[in-house]
CSV table of C-alpha atoms in Angstrom, one decimal:
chain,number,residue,atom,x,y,z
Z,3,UNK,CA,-10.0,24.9,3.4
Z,4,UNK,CA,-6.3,24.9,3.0
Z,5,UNK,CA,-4.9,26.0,-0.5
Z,6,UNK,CA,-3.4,22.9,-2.1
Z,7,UNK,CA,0.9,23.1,-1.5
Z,8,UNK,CA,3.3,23.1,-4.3
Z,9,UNK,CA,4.4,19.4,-3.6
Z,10,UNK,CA,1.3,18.2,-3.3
Z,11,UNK,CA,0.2,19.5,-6.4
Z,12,UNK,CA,2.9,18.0,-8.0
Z,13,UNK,CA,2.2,14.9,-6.8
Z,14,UNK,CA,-1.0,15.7,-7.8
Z,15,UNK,CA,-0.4,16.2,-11.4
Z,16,UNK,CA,2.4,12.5,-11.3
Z,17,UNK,CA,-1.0,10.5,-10.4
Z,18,UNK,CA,-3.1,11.9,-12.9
Z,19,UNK,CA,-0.6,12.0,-16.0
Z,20,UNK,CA,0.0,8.5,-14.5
Z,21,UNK,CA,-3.1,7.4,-14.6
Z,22,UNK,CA,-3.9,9.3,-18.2
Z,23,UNK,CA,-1.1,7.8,-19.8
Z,24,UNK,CA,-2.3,4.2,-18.7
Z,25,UNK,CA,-5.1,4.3,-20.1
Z,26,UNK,CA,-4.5,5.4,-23.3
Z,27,UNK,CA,-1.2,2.3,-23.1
Z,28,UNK,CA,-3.1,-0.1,-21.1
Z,29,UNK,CA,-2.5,-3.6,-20.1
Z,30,UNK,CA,1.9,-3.0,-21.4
Z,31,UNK,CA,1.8,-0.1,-18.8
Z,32,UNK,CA,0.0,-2.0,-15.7
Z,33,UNK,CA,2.6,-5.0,-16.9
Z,34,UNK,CA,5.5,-2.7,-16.9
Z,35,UNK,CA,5.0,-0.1,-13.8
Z,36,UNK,CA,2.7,-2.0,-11.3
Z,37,UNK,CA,4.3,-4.0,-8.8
Z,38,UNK,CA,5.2,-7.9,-9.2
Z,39,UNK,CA,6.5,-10.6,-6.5
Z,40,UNK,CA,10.3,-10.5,-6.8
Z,41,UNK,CA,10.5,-13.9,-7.8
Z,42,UNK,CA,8.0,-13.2,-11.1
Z,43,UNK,CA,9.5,-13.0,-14.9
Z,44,UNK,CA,7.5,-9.5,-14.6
Z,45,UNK,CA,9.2,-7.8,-12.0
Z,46,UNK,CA,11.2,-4.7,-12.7
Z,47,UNK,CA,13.4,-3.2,-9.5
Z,48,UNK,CA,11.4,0.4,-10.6
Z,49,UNK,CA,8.6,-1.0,-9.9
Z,50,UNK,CA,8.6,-0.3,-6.2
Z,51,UNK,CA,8.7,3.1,-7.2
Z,52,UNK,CA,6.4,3.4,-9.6
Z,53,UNK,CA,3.6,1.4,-8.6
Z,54,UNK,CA,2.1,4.1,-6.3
Z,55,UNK,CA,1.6,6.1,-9.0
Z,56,UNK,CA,-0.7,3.8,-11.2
Z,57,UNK,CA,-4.0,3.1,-10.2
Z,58,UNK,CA,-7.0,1.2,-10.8
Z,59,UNK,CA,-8.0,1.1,-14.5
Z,60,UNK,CA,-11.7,2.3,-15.4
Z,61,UNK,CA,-14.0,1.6,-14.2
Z,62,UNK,CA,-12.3,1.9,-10.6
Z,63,UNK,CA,-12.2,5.5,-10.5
Z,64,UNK,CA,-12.7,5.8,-6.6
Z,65,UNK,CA,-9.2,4.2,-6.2
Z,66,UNK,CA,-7.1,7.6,-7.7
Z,67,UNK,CA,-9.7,9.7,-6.3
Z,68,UNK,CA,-10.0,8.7,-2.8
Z,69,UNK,CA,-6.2,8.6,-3.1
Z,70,UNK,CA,-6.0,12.0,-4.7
Z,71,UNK,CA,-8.5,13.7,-2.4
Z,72,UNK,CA,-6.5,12.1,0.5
Z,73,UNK,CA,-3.4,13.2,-0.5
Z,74,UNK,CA,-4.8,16.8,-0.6
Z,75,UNK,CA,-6.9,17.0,2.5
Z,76,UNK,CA,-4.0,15.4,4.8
Z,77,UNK,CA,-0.9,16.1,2.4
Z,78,UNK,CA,-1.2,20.3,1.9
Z,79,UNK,CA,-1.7,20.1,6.1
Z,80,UNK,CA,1.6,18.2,6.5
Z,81,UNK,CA,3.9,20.4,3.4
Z,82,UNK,CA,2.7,23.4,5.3
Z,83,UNK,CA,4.3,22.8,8.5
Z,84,UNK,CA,7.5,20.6,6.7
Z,85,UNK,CA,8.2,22.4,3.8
Z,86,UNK,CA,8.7,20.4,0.4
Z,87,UNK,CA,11.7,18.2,1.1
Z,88,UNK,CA,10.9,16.7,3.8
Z,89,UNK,CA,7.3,16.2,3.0
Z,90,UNK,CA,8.5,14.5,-0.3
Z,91,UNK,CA,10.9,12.7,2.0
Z,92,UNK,CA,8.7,11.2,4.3
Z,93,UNK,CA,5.8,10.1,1.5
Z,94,UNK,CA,8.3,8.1,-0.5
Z,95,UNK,CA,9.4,6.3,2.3
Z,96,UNK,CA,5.9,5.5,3.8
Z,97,UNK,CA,5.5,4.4,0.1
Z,98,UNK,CA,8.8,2.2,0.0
Z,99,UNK,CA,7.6,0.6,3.4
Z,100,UNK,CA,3.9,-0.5,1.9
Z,101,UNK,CA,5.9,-1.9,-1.3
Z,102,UNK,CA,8.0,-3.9,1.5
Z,103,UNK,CA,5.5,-5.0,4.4
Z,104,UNK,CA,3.6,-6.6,1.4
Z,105,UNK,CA,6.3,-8.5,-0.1
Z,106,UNK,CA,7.0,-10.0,2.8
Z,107,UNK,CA,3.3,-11.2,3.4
Z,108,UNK,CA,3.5,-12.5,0.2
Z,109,UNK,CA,6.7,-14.2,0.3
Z,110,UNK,CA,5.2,-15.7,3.3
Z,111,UNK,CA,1.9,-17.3,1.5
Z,112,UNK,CA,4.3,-18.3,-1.1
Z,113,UNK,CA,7.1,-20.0,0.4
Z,114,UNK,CA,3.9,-21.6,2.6
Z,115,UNK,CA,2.4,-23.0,-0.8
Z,116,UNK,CA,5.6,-23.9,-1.9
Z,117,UNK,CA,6.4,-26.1,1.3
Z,118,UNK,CA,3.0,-28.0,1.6
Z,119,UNK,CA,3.5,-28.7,-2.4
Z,120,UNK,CA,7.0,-30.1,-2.4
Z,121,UNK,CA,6.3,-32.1,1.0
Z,122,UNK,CA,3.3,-33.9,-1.5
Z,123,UNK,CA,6.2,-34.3,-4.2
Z,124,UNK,CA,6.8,-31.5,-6.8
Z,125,UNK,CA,10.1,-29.5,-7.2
Z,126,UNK,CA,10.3,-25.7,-6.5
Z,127,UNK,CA,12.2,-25.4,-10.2
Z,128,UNK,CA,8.6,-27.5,-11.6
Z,129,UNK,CA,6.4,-25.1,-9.5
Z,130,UNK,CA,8.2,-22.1,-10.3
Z,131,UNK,CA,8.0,-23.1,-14.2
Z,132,UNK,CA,4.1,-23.7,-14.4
Z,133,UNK,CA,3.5,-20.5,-12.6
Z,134,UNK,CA,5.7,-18.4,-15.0
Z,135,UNK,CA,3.8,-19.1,-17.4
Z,136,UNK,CA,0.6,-18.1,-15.5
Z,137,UNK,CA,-0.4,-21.5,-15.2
Z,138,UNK,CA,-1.4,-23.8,-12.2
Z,139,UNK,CA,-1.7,-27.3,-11.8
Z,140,UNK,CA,-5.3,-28.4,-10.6
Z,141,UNK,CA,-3.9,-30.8,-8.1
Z,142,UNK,CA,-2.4,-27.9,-6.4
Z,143,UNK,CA,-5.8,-27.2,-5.0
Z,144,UNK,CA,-6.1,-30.9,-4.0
Z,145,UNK,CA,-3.0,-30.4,-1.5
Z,146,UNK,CA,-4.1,-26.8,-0.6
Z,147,UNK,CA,-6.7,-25.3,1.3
Z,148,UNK,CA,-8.5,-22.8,-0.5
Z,149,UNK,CA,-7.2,-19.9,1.1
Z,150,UNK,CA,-4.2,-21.0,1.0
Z,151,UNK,CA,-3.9,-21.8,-2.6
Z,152,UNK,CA,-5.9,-18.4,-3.3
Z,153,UNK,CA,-3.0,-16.9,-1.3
Z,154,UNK,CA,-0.2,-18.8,-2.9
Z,155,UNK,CA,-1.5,-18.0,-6.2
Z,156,UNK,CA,-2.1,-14.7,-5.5
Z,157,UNK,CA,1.5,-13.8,-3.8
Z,158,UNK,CA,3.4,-15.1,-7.2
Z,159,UNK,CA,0.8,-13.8,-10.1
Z,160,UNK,CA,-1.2,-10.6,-8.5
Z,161,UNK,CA,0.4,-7.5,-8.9
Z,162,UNK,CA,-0.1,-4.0,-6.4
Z,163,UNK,CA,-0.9,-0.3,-7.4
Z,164,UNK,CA,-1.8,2.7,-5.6
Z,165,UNK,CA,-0.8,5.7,-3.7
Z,166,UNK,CA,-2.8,4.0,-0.5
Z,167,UNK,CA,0.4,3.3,1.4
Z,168,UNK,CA,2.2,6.7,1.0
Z,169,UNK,CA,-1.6,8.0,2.1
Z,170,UNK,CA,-1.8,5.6,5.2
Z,171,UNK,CA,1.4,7.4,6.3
Z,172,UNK,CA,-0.1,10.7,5.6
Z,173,UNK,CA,-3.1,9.7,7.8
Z,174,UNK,CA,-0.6,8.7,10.8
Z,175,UNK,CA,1.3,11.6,10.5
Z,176,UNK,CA,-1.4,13.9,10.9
Z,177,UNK,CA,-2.9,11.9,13.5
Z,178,UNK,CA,0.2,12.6,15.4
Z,179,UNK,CA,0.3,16.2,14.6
Z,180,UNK,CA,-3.2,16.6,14.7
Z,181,UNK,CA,-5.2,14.6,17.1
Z,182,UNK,CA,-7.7,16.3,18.2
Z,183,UNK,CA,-8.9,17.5,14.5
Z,184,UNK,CA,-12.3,15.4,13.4
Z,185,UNK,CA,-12.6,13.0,10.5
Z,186,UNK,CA,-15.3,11.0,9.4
Z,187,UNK,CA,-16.0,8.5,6.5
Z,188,UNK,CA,-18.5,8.6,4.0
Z,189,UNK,CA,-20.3,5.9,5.5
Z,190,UNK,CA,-20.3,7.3,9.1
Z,191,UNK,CA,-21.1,10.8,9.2
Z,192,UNK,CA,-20.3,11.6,12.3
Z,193,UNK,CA,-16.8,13.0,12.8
Z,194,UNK,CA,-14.0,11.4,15.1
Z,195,UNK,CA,-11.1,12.8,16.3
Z,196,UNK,CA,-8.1,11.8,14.3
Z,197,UNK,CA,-6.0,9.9,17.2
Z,198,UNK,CA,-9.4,7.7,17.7
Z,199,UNK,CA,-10.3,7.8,13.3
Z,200,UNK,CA,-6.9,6.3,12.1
Z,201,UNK,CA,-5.6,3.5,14.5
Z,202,UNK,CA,-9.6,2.4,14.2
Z,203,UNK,CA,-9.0,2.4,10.5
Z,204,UNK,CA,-5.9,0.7,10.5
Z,205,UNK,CA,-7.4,-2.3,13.1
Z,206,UNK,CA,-9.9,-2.8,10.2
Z,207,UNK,CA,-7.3,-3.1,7.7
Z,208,UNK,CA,-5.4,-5.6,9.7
Z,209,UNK,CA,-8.3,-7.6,10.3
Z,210,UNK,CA,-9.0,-7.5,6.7
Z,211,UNK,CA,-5.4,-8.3,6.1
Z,212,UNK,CA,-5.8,-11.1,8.3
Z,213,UNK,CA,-8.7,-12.4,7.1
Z,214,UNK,CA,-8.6,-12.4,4.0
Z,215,UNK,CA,-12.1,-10.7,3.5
Z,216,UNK,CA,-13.8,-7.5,2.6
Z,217,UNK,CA,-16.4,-5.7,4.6
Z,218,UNK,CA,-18.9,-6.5,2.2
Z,219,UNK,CA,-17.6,-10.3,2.1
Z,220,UNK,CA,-15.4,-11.9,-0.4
Z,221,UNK,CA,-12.1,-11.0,-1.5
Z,222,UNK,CA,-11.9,-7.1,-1.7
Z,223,UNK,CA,-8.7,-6.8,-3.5
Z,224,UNK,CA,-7.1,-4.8,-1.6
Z,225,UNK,CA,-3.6,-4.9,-0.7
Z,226,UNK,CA,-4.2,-4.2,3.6
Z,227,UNK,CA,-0.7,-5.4,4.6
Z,228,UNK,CA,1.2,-2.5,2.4
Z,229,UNK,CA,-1.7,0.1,4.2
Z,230,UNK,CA,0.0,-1.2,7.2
Z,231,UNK,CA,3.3,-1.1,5.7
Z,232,UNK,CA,2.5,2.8,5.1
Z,233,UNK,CA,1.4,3.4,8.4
Z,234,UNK,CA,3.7,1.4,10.2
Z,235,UNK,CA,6.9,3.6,8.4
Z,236,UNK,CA,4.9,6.8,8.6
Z,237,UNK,CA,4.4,5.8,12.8
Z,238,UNK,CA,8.0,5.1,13.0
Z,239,UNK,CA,9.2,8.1,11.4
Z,240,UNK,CA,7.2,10.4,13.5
Z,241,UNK,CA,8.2,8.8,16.4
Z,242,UNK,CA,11.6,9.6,15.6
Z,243,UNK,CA,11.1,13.2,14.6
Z,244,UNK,CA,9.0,13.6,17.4
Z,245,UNK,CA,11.6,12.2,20.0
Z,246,UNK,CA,14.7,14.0,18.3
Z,247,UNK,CA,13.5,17.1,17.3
Z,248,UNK,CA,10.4,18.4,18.4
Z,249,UNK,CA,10.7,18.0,22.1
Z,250,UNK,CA,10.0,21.7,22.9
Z,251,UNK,CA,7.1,21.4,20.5
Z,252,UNK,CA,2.9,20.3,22.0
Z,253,UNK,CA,1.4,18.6,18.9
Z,254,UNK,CA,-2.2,19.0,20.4
């Protein structure tokens, strides 16, 4: 097993003091450093930084642990071969591009539930008013289908934390580096190469993200689209690096 890198481990220690220090503030801290729709009274611009640092309060303890372990397993691989900066580099920006894929999905369901509502009458300034005050009107599920009033209230009044999309990234970055190393999930012990394991993984999560679901049915929580988001600016990135700079180079 690989010995844990110094960014990583600083990382390491971020999540957990994090995570320590919002539990002992609570609910202020998940109002101040997890992530809000823009066009919410709690938004905070440093909040697309911060919020992949907090996690799931207790008793969700597999969210910072599967991230933790994640980040790691995959992360240590990655500094190894980059070197510090640019690891830090790279899992910032896979972050940022989670924080931005599902912003724009959400601004999407809301400016949806925004439109069917003011063609049946209301005014944005009314809607936006109710809702600032965490409040909805009942009617609104009259004029709405219910997924797309759970969307549209959800867009507007849920907020996002996690580390998942800077890990996503991760995942496609050593997928590209590594592809013929084997994964497997705790629910499928048999191990799969890692340029089969992680685009399998992320056609789950946009089916998810599409649907609306969970595997186990119902709503799972999860924010899918800023997975993607991770994944999709990790991809990107590698691409790049990989077209520019590391042509001499075989990743297999």
């Amino acid at each position: 097993m690989m010995n844990i890198t110094p960014t990583v481990k600083q990382l390491l220690i971020i999540n957990v003091l994090f995570y320590i220090g919002s539990m002992i503030v609570g609910e202020p801290a998940y109002k101040l450093l997890s992530m809000y729709f823009f066009e919410s009274p709690d938004f905070r611009f440093w909040q697309i930084f911060t919020h992949m640092f907090m996690h799931a309060p207790l008793p969700n303890i597999m969210h910072i642990a599967f991230n933790m372990f994640a980040l790691y397993s995959f992360g240590s691989a990655l500094e190894h071969f980059w070197g510090g900066r640019k690891f830090v580099f790279f899992y910032i920006s896979c972050g940022l591009g989670a924080a931005l894929l599902h912003t724009v999905v959400n601004y999407y369901f809301f400016e949806n539930g925004i439109n069917l509502l003011v063609e049946n009458g209301y005014q944005k300034v009314e809607i936006l008013k109710i809702l600032s005050e965490g409040k909805f009107d009942t009617k609104w599920q009259e004029l709405l289908t219910p997924s797309d009033f759970q969307a549209f209230m959800g867009a507007y009044l849920g907020n996002v934390v996690g580390a998942s999309g800077a890990i996503y990234g991760l995942l496609v970055a050593f997928a590209f580096m590594f592809p013929n190393a084997e994964l497997a999930l705790m629910f499928i012990p048999i191990p799969i190469k890692a340029k089969y394991f992680v685009p399998g993984l992320l056609l789950i999560d946009l089916y998810l993200g599409v649907s609306g679901g969970s595997l186990f049915g119902g709503s799972s929580g999860i924010a899918h689209f800023a997975h993607l988001g991770g994944a999709l600016v990790g991809y990107l990135m590698m691409w790049y690096w990989k077209k520019n700079q590391f042509n001499n180079h075989r990743w297999n």
